[in-house]
mmCIF file of C-alpha atoms in Angstrom:
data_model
loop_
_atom_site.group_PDB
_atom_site.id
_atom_site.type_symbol
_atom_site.label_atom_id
_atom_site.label_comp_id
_atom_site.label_asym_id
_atom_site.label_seq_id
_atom_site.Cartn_x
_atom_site.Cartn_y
_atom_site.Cartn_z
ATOM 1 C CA UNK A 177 99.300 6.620 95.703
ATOM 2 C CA UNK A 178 96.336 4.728 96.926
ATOM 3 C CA UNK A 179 95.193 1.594 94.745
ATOM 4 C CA UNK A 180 91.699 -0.232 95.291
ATOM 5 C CA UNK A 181 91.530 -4.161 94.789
ATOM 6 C CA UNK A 182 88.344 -4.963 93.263
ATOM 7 C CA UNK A 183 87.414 -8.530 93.554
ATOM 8 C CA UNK A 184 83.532 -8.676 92.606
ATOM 9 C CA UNK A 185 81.432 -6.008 91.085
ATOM 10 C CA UNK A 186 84.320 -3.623 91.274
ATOM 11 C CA UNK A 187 85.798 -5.868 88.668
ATOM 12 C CA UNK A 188 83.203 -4.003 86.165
ATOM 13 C CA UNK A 189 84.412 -1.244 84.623
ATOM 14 C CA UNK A 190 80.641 0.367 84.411
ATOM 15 C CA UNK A 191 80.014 -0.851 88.057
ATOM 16 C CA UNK A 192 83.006 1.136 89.401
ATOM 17 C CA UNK A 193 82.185 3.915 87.461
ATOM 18 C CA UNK A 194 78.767 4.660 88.776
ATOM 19 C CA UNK A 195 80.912 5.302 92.307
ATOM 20 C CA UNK A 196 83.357 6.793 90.542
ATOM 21 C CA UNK A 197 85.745 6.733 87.315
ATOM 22 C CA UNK A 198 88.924 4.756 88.330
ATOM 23 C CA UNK A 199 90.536 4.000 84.893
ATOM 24 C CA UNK A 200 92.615 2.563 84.092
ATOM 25 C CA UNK A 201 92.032 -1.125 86.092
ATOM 26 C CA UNK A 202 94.249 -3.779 85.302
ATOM 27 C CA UNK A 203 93.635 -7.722 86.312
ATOM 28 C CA UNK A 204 95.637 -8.764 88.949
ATOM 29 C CA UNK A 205 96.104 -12.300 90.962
ATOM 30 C CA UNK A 206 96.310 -12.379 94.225
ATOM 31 C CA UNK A 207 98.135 -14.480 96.611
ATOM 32 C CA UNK A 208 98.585 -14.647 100.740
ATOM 33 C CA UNK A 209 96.275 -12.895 101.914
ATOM 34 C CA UNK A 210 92.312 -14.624 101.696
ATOM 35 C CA UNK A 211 89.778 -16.124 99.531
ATOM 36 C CA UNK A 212 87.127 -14.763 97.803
ATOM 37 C CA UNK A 213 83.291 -16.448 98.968
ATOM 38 C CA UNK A 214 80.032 -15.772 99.020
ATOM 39 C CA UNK A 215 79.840 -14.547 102.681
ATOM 40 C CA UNK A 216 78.639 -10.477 102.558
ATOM 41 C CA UNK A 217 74.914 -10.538 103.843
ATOM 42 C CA UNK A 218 72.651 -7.595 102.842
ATOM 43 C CA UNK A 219 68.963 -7.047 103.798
ATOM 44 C CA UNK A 220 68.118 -9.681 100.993
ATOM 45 C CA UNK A 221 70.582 -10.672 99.189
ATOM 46 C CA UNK A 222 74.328 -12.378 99.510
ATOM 47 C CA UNK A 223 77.696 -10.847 97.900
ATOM 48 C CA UNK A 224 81.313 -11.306 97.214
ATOM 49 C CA UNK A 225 83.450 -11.027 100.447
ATOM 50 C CA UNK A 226 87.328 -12.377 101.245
ATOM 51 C CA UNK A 227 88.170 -14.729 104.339
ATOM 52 C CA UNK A 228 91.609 -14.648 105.215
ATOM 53 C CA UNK A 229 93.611 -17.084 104.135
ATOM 54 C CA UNK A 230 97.428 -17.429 104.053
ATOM 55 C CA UNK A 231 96.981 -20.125 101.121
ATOM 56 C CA UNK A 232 94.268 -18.107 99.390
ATOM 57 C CA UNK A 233 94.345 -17.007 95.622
ATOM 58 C CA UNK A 234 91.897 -15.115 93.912
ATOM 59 C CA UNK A 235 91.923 -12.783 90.837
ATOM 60 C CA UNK A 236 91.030 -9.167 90.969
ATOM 61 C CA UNK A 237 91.268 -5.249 89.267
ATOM 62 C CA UNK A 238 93.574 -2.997 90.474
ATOM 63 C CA UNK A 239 93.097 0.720 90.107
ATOM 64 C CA UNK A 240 94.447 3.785 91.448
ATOM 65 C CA UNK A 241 92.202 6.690 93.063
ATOM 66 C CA UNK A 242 92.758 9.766 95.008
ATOM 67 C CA UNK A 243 89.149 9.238 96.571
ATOM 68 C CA UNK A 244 88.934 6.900 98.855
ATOM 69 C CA UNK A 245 85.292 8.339 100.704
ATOM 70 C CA UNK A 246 82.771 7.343 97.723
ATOM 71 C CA UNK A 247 84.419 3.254 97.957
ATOM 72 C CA UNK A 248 83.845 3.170 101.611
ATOM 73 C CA UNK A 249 80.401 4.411 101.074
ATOM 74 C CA UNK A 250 79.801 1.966 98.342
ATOM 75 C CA UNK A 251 81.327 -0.683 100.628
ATOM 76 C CA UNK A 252 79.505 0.080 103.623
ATOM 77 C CA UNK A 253 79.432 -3.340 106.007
ATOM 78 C CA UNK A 254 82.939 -3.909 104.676
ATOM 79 C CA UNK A 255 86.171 -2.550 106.346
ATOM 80 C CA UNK A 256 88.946 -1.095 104.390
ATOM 81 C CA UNK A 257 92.088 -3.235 105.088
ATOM 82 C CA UNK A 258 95.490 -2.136 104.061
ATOM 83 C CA UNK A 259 96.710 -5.283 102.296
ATOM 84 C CA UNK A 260 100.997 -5.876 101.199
ATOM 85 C CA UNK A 261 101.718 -4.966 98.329
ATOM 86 C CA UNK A 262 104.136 -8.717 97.954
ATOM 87 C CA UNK A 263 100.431 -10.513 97.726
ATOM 88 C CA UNK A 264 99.791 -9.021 94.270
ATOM 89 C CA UNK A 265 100.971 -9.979 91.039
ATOM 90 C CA UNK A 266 100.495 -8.501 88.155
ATOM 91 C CA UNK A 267 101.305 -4.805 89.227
ATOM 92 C CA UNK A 268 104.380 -2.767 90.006
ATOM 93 C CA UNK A 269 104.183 -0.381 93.455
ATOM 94 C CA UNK A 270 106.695 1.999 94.506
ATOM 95 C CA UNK A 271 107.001 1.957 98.968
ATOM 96 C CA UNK A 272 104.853 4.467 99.347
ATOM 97 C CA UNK A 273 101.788 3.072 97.420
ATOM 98 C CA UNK A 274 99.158 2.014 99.633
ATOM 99 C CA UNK A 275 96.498 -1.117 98.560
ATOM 100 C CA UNK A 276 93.384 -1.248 100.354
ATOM 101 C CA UNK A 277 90.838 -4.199 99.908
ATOM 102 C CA UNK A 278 87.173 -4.333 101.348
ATOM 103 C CA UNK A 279 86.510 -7.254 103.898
ATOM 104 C CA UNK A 280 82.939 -8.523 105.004
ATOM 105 C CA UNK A 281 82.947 -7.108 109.149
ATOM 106 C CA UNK A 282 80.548 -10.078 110.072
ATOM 107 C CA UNK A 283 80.483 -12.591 107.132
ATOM 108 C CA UNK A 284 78.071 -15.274 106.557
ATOM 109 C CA UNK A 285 77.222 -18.041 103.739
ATOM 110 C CA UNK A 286 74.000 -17.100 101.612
ATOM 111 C CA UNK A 287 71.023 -19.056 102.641
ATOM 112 C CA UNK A 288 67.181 -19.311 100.739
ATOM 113 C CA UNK A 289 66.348 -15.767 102.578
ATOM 114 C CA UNK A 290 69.246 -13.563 101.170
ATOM 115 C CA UNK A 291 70.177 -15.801 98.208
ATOM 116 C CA UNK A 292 72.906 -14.724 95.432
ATOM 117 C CA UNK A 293 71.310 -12.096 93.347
ATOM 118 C CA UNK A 294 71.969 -13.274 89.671
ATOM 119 C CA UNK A 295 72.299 -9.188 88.446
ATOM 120 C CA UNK A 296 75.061 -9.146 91.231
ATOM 121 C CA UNK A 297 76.759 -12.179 89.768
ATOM 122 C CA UNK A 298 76.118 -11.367 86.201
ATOM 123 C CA UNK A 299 77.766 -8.073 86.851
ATOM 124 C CA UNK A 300 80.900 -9.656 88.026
ATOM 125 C CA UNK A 301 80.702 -12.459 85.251
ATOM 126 C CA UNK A 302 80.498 -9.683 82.806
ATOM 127 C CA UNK A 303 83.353 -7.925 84.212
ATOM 128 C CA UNK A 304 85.516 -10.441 84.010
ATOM 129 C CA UNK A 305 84.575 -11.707 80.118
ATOM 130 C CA UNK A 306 84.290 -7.918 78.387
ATOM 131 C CA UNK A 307 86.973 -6.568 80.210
ATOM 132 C CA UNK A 308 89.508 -9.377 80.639
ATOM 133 C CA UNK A 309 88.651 -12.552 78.472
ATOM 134 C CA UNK A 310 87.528 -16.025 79.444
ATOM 135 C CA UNK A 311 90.396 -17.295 81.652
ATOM 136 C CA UNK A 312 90.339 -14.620 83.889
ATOM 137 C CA UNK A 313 86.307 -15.466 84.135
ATOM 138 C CA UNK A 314 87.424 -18.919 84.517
ATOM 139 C CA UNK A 315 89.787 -18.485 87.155
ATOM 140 C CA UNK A 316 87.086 -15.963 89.042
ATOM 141 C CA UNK A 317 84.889 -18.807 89.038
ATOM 142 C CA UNK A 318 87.227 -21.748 90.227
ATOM 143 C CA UNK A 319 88.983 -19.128 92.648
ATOM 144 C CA UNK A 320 85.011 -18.342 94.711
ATOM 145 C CA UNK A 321 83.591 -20.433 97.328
ATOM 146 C CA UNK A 322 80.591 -20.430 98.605
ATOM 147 C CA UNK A 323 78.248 -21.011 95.322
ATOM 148 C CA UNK A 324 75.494 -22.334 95.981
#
């Protein structure tokens, strides 16, 4: 089975939908593998990406799909990295389950020309509160870089 991690607006249940209905997503903490910062440029704005980072933690959704094509379209400037299944807690996979997370190709911190969009981080915000309570909005926050 193939599983997503969803570490920004992925962590929105309506935000993945509109790509496609992955449910159920379950919260998930992830260790070993990177941090989560502000460091995926767009035209004009600035989004969630992970550096790597053997000491890294970060929370995140999990959530299976059989569709991997409408993610990497969403995710487009992002690669799709295979990451071990040991660096997440908080889910059970059998050897043959695959985890892919979506990493910035060429990241870069937000400056006054593509600032963080506050509809982007609302989205995420709200993710974390309505779908998983305040701690794991807490942790989101403490567990980001880059805010500026």
């Amino acid at each position: 089975m193939d599983y997503v991690v969803g570490y920004g607006s992925l962590i929105h249940a309506g935000s993945r939908a509109r790509t496609l209905a992955c449910e159920p997503a379950w919260p998930v903490v992830v260790r070993g593998f990177g941090r989560r910062d502000w460091n995926f440029r767009t035209a004009d704005a600035t989004a969630l990406g992970i550096v790597p980072d053997p000491r890294g933690v970060f929370n995140a959704v999990v959530f299976a799909t059989d569709q991997l094509e409408p993610f990497d379209w969403r995710e487009t400037g992002y690669d799709r990295l295979q990451m071990p299944t040991h660096c997440v807690q908080g889910g059970s996979f059998g050897p043959r389950d695959r985890l892919w997370i979506y990493v910035p190709q060429r990241p870069q911190a937000p400056a006054p020309e593509v600032p963080i969009r506050p509809a982007y981080s609302d989205t995420c915000l709200q993710g974390c509160l309505e779908q998983y309570g305040r701690d794991f909005a807490r942790l989101f926050v403490v567990s980001t870089s880059g805010w500026t």
